[in-house]
CSV table of C-alpha atoms in Angstrom, one decimal:
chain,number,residue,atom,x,y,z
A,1,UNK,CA,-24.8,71.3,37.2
A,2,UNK,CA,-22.7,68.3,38.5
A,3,UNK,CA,-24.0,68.8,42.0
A,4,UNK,CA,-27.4,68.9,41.0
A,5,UNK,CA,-27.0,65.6,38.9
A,6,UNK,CA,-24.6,64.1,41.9
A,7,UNK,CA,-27.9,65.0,44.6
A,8,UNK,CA,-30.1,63.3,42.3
A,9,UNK,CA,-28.1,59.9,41.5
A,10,UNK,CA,-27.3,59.9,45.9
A,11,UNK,CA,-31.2,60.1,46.3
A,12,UNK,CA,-31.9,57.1,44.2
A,13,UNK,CA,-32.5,53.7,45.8
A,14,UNK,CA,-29.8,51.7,46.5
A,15,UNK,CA,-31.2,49.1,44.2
A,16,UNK,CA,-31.5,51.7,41.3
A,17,UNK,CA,-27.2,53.0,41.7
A,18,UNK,CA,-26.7,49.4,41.4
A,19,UNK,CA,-29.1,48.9,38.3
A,20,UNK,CA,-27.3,52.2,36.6
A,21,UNK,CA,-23.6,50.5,37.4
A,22,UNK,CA,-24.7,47.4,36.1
A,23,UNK,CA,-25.9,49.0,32.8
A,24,UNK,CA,-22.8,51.5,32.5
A,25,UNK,CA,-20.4,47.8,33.0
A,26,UNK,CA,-23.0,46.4,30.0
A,27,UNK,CA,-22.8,49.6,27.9
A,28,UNK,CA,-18.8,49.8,28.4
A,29,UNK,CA,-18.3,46.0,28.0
A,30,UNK,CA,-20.0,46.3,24.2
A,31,UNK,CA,-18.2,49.8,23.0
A,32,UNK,CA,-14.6,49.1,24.5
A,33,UNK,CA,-14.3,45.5,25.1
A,34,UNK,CA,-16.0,43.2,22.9
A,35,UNK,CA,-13.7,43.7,19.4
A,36,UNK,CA,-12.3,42.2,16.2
A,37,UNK,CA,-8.8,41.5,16.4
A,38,UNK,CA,-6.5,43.2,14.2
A,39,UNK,CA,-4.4,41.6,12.0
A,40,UNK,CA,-0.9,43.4,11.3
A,41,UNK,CA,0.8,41.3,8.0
A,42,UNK,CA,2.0,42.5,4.5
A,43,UNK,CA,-0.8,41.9,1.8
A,44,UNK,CA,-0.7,38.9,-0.5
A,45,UNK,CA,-1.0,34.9,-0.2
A,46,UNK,CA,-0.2,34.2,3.4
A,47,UNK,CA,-2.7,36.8,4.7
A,48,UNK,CA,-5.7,35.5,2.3
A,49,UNK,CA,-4.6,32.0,3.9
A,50,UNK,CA,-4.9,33.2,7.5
A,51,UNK,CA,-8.3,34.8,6.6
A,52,UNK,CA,-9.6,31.9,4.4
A,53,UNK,CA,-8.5,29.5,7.0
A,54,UNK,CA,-8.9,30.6,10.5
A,55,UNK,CA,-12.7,31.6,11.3
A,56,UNK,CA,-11.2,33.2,14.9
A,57,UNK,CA,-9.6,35.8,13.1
A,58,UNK,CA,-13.2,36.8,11.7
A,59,UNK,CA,-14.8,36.6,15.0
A,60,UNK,CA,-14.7,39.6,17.7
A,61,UNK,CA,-13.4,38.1,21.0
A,62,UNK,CA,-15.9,38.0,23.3
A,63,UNK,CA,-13.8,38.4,26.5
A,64,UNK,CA,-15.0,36.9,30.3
A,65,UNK,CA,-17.3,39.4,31.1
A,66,UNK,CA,-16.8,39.9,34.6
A,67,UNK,CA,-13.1,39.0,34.0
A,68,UNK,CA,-11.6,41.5,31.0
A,69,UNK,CA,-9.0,43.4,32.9
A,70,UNK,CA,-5.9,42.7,31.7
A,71,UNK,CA,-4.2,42.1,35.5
A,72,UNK,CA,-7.5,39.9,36.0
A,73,UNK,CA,-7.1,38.2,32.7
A,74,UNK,CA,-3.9,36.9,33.8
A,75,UNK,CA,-4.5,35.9,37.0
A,76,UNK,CA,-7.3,34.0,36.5
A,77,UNK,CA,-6.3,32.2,33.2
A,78,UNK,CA,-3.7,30.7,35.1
A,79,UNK,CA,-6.2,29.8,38.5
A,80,UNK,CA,-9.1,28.5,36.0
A,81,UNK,CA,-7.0,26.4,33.9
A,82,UNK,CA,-4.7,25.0,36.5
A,83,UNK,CA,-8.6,23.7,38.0
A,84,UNK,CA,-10.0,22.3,35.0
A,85,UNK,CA,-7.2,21.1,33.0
A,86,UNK,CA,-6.3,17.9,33.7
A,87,UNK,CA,-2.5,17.0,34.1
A,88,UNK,CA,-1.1,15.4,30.4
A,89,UNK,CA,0.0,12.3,30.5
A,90,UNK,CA,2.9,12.4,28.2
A,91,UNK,CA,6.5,10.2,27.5
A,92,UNK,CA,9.5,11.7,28.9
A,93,UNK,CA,12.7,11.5,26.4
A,94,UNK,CA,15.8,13.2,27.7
A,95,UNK,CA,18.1,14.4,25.1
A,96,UNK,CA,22.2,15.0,26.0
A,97,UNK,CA,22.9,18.1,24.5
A,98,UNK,CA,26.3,18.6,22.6
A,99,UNK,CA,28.4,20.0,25.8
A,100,UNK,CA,26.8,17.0,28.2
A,101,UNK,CA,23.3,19.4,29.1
A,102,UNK,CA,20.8,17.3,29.4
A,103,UNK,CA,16.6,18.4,28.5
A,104,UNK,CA,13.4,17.1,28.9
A,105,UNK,CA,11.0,16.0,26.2
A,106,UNK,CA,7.6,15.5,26.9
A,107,UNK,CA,6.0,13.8,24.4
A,108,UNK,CA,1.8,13.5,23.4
A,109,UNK,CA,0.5,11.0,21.0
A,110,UNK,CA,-2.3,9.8,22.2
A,111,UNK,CA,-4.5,9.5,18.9
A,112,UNK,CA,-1.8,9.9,16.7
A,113,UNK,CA,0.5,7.9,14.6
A,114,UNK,CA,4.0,8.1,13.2
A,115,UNK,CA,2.8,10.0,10.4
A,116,UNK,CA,1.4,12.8,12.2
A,117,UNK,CA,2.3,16.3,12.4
A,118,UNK,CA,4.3,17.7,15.5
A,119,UNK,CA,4.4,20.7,16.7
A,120,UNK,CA,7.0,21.6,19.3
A,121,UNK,CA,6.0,23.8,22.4
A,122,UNK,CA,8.5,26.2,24.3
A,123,UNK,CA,7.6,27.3,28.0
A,124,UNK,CA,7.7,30.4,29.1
A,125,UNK,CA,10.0,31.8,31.5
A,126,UNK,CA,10.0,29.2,34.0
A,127,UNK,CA,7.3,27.3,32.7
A,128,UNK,CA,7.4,23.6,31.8
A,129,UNK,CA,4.8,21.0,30.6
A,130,UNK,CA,2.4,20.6,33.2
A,131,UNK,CA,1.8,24.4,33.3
A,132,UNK,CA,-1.6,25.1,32.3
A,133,UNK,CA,-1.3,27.3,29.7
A,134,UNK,CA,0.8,24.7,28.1
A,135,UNK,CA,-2.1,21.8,29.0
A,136,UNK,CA,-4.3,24.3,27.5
A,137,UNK,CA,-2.5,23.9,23.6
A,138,UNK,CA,-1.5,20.4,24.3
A,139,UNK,CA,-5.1,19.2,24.4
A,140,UNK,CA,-6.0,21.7,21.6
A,141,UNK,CA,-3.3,19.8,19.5
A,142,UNK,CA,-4.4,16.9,20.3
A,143,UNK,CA,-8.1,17.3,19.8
A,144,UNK,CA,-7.6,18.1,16.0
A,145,UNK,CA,-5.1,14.6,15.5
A,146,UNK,CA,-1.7,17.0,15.9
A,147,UNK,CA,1.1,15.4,18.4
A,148,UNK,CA,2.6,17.5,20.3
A,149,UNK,CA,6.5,17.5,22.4
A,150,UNK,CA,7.1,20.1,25.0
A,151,UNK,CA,10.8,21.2,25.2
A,152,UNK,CA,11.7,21.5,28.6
A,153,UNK,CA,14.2,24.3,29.5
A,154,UNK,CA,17.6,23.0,31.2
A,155,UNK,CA,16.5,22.1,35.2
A,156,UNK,CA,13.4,22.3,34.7
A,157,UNK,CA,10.5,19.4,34.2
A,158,UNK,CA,12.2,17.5,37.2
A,159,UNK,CA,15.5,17.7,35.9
A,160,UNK,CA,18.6,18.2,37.6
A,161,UNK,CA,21.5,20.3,36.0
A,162,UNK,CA,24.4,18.2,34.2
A,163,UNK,CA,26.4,21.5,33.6
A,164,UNK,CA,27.1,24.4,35.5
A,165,UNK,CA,24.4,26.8,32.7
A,166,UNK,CA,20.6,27.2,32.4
A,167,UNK,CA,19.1,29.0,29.6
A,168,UNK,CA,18.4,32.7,28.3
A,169,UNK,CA,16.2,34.3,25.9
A,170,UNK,CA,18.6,35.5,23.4
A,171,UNK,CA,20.1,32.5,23.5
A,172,UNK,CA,18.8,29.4,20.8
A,173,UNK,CA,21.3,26.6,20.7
A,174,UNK,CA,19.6,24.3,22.4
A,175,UNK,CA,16.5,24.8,21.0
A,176,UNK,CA,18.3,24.2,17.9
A,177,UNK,CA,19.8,20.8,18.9
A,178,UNK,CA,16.0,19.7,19.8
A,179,UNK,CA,14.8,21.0,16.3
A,180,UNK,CA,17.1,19.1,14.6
A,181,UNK,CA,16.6,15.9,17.1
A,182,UNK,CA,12.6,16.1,16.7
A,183,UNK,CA,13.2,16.9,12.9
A,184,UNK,CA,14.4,13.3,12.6
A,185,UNK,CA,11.5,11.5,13.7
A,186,UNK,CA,8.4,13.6,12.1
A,187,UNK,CA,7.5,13.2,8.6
A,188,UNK,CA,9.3,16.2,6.3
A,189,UNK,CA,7.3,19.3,5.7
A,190,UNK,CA,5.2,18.1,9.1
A,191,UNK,CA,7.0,20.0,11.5
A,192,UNK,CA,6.1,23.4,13.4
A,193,UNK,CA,7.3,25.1,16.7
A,194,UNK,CA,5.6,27.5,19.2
A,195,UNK,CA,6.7,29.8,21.8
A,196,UNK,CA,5.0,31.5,25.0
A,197,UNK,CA,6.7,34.3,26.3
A,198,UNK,CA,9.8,33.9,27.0
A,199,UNK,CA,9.6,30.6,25.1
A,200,UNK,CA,8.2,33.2,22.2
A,201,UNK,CA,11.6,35.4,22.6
A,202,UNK,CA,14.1,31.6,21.6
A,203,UNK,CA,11.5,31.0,19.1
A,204,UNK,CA,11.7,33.9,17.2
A,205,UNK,CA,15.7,34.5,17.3
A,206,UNK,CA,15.6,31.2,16.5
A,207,UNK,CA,13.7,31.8,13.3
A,208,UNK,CA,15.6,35.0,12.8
A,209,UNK,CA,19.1,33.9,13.8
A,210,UNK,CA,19.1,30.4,12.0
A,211,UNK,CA,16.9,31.1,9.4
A,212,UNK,CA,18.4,28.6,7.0
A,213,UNK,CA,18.4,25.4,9.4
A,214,UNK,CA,14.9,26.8,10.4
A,215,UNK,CA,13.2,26.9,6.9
A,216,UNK,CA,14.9,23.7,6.6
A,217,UNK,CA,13.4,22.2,9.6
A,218,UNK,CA,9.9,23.9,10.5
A,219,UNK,CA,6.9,24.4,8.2
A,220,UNK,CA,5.3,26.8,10.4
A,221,UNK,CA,5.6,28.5,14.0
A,222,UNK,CA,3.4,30.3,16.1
A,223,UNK,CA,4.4,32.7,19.1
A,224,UNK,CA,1.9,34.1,22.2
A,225,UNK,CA,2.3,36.8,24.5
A,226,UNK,CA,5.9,37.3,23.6
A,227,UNK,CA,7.8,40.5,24.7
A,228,UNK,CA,8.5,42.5,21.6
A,229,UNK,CA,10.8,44.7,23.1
A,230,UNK,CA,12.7,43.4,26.5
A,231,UNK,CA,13.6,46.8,27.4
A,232,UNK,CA,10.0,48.4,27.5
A,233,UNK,CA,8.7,45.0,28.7
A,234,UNK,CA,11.0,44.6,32.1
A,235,UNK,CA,10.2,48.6,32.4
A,236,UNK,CA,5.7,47.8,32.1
A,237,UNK,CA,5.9,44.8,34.7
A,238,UNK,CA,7.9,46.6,37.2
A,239,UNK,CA,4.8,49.5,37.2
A,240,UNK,CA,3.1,49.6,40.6
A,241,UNK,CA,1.4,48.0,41.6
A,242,UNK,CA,-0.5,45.6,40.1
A,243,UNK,CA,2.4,45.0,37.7
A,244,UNK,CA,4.6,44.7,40.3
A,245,UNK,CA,3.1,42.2,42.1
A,246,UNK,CA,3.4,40.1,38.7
A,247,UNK,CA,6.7,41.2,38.5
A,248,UNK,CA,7.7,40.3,42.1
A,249,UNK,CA,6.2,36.6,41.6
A,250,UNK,CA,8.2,35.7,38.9
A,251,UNK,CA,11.1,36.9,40.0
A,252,UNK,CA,10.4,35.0,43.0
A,253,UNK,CA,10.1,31.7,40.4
A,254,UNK,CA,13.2,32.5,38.9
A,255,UNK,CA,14.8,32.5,42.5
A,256,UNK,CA,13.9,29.4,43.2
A,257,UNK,CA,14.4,27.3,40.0
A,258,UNK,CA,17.7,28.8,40.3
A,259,UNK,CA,18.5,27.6,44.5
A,260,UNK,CA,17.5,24.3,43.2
A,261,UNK,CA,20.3,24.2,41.3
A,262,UNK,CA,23.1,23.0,43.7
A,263,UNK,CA,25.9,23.0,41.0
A,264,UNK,CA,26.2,26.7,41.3
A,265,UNK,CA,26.5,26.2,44.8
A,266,UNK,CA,30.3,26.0,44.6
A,267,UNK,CA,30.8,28.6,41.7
A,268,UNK,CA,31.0,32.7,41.9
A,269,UNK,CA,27.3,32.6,42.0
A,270,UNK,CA,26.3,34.9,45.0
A,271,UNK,CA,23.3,32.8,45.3
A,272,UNK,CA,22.2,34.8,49.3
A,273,UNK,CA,22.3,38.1,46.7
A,274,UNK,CA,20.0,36.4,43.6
A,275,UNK,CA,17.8,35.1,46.3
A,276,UNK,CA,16.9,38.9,47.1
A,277,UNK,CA,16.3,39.8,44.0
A,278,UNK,CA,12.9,41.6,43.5
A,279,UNK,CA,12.6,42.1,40.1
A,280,UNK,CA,13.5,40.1,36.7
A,281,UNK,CA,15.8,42.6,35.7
A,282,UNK,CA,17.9,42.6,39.2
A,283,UNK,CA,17.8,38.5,38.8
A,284,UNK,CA,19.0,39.2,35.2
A,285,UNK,CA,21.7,41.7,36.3
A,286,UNK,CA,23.3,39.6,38.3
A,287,UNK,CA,22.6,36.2,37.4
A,288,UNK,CA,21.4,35.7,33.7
A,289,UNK,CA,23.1,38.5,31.6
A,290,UNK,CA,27.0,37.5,33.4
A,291,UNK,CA,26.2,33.8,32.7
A,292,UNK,CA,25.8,34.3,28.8
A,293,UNK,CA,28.3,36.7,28.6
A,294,UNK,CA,27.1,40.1,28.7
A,295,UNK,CA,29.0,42.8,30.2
A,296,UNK,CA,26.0,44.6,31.1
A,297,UNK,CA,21.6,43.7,31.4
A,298,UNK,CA,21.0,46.1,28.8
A,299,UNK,CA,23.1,44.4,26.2
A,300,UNK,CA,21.8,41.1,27.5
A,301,UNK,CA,17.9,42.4,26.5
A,302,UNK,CA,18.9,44.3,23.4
A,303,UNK,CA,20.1,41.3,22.0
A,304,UNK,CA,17.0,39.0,23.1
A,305,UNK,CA,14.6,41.3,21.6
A,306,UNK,CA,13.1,40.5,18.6
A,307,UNK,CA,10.7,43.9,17.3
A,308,UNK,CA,13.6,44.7,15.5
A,309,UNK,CA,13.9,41.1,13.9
A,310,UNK,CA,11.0,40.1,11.7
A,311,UNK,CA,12.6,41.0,8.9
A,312,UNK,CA,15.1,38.6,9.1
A,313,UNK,CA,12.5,35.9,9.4
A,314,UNK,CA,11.7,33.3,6.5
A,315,UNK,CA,9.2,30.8,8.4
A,316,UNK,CA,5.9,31.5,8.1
A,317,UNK,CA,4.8,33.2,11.6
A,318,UNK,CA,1.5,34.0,13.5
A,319,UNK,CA,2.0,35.9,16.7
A,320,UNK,CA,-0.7,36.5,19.2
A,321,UNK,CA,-0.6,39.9,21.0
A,322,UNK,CA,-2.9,41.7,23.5
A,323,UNK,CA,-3.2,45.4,23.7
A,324,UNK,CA,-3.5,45.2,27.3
A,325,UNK,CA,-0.8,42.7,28.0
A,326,UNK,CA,1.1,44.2,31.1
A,327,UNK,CA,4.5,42.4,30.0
A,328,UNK,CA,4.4,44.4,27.1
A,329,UNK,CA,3.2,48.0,25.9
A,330,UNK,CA,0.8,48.5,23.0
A,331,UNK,CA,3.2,50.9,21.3
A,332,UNK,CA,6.0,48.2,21.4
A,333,UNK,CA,4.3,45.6,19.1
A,334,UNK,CA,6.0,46.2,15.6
A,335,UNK,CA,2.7,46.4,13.9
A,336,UNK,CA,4.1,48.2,11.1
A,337,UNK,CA,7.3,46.0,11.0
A,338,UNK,CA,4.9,43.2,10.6
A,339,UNK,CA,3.1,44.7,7.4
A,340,UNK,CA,6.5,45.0,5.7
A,341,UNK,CA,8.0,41.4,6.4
A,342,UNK,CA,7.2,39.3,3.8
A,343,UNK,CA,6.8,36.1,6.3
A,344,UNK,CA,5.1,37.5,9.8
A,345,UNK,CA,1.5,38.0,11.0
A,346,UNK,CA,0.5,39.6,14.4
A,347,UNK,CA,-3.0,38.7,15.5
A,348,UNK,CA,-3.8,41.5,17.8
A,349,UNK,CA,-6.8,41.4,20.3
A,350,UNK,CA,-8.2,45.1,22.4
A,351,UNK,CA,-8.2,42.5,25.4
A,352,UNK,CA,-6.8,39.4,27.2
A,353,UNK,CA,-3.4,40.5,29.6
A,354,UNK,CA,-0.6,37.9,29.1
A,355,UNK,CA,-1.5,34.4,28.2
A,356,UNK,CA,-5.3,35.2,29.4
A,357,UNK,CA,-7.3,35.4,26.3
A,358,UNK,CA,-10.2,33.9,28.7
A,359,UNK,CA,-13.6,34.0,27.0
A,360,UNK,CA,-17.1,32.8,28.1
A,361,UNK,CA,-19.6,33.6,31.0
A,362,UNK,CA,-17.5,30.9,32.6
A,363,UNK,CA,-14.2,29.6,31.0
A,364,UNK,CA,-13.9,26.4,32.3
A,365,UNK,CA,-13.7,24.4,28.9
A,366,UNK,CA,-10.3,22.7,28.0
A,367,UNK,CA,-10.8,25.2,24.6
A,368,UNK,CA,-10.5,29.0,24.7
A,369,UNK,CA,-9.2,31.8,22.2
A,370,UNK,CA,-5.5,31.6,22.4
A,371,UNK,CA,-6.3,27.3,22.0
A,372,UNK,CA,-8.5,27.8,19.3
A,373,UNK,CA,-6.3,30.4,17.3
A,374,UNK,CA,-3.4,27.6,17.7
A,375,UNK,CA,-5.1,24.4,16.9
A,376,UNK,CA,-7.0,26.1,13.3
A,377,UNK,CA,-3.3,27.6,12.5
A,378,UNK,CA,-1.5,24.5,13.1
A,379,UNK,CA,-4.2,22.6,11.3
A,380,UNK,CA,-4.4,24.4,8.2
A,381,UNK,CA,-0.6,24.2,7.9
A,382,UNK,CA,0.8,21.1,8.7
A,383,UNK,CA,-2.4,19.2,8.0
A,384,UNK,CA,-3.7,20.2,4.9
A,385,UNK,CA,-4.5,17.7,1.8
A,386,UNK,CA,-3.9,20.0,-0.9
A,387,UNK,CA,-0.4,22.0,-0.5
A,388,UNK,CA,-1.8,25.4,-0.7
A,389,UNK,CA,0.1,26.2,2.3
A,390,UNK,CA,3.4,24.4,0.6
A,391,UNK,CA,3.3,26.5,-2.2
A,392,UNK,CA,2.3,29.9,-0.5
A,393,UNK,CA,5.7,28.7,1.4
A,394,UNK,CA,7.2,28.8,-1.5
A,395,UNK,CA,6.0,32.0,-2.8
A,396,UNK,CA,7.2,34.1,0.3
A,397,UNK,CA,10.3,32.6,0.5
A,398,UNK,CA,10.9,33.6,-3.5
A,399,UNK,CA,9.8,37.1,-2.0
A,400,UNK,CA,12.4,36.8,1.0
A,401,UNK,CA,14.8,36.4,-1.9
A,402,UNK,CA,13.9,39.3,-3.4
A,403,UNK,CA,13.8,41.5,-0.9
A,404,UNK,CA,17.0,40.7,0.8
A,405,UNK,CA,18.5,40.6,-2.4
A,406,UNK,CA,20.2,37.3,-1.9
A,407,UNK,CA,22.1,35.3,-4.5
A,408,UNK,CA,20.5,33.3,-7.6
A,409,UNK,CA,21.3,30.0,-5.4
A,410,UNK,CA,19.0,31.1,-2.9
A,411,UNK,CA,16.5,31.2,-5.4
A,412,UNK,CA,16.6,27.6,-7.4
A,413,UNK,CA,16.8,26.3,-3.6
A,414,UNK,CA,13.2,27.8,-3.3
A,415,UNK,CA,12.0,25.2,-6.0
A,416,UNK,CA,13.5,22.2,-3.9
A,417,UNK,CA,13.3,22.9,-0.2
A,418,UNK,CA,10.3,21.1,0.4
């Protein structure tokens, strides 16, 4: 029977196999691409917000047709944005760190004042704040009156290393010295934080690790495209081939941020070795892990992931995940982790590979998805006229309380916090 059906389709006109593909891609496209995101978060006020507030997260995601692979989807965010996003023309602050580091803050305020909301971005892994995923939110900030400041990573944004360290996913201190820095110059209750990738992973153990100073500090905080779990994540981009080309090119960027820095040039850093390095986890074996003290990778990644985290978490959090991200595996979102913590949302979309999220016959506008998703989020949170958000804030921290079973002092500190 095949063969018979297999003659007929060979004796067709070119023209007609063509017009049969075409309408198989159409028919495909509909059925197993174009689909509502799910929404993973414990029922009760902060998921009637989302729903009430954010029209996106009604919407199906209507992925670039001829682009929906998630491989392609990465890729191509990154070439199309980098093309049609202008460069952002922000104001440089550099911040000493406690032990003499020094960071870069980039700054945008253009159509703000000193009352508006902020919202600080982290990079991904060796990302900084003219990459164009990051133009892509800065301008979607922007657009809705929302000022933005880019934390730079130690020697990166043009800056040269002051101490002999760069930075780590599992590790937050700087990122808390800059929250608490930024913290004193926007408004109270006016405050958020967001992390892509990597920059997702210091966010969230952030959030998780200092919950106190966090709560204290940030109203609100939004992570994209972060690696749930390090260990399944390394494992998924090092998957040939495709994978492992994505693999192999940042491994390559990690190589060289790190021979730009000459001050390890006269430590035990076997910089010929590290340059060699094909992989992030080899780079992370022998450069990353020893530098923050781990005796072995593994530790180093089990104690940078965050699946196993949320509960630990008192800010309110959105996450955006794809299905198809090839960073990170499906089955190592904590979907049902998420529907148990009493202060995390995962948005989670069938397509859009990691930090794609493209969408359009032709995505060449400043806005897409993953922009859209952050502006109406940020918005409705740090923007809003009539405190809803403060006192849902409220409510899930007095829940937090609850469920952790913490002390009555906890509790009358709900009342006052904000």
């Amino acid at each position: 029977m095949f063969d018979v059906i297999l003659k007929c389709f060979t004796k067709l006109p070119s023209w007609h196999s063509i017009g049969l593909v075409i309408v198989a891609y159409v028919i495909y496209y509909f059925i197993q691409v174009v689909k509502r995101p799910i929404l993973a978060c414990s029922d009760g006020a902060f998921k009637q917000f989302l729903y009430s507030n954010i029209p996106t997260l009604e919407m199906k995601y209507w992925p670039t047709f001829w682009c929906f692979e998630s491989r392609a989807q990465t890729v191509f965010a990154s070439i199309i944005r980098s093309k049609n996003i202008p460069n952002v023309k922000y104001r440089r602050e550099i911040l000493t760190l406690s032990d003499g580091g020094e960071v870069a803050l980039d700054w945008m305020e253009e159509n703000c004042d000193e009352e508006s909301p902020c919202i600080i971005i982290l990079p991904g892994l060796t990302g900084e704040s003219q990459a164009e995923y990051i133009k892509c939110l800065v301008y979607a900030a922007n657009n809705v009156g929302l000022r933005v400041v880019v934390f730079n990573n130690r020697g990166l944004g043009g800056l040269t290393l002051k101490t002999p360290r760069l930075y780590c996913a599992s590790n937050c201190e700087d990122l808390s010295e800059v929250v608490r820095h930024v913290s004193d110059i926007v408004p109270r209750k006016k405050l958020g934080a967001a992390g892509i990738s990597m920059g997702g992973l210091i966010l969230g153990n952030y959030l998780a690790r200092k919950k106190d100073e966090a709560r204290d500090h940030l109203a609100a905080a939004k992570i994209i495209s972060v690696p749930w779990d390090v260990h399944k994540g390394t494992a998924s981009i090092e998957k040939p081939i495709l994978n492992n080309l994505l693999g192999r090119h940042l491994a390559n960027s990690l190589c060289k941020t790190l021979s730009r820095c000459d001050i390890f040039k006269d430590t035990d850093v076997d910089m010929e070795r590290i340059k060699m390095c094909k992989t992030i986890k080899e780079f992370d074996a022998l450069f990353t892990s020893k530098q923050f003290g781990y005796a072995h990778v593994d530790d180093y990644y089990s104690d940078a992931t965050l699946h196993n985290k949320l509960d630990n978490i008192c800010v309110p959090l959105l996450c955006l995940s794809a299905a198809d991200d090839p960073f990170q595996p499906l089955d190592a979102i904590p979907i049902k982790a998420a529907e148990r913590s009493t202060h995390v949302a995962i948005v989670v979309t069938a397509r859009g590979g990691h930090i794609g999220f493209l969408e359009g016959w032709w995505p060449s506008s400043k806005e897409q998805y993953m922009g859209r998703l952050f502006a109406e989020y940020f918005t409705n949170a740090l923007l809003e006229k009539t405190e809803e958000f403060q006192k849902i804030i409220r409510d899930l921290y007095a829940a937090f309380v609850n469920k952790h079973h913490l002390p009555s002092s906890s509790k009358q500190q709900t009342e006052f916090s904000f």
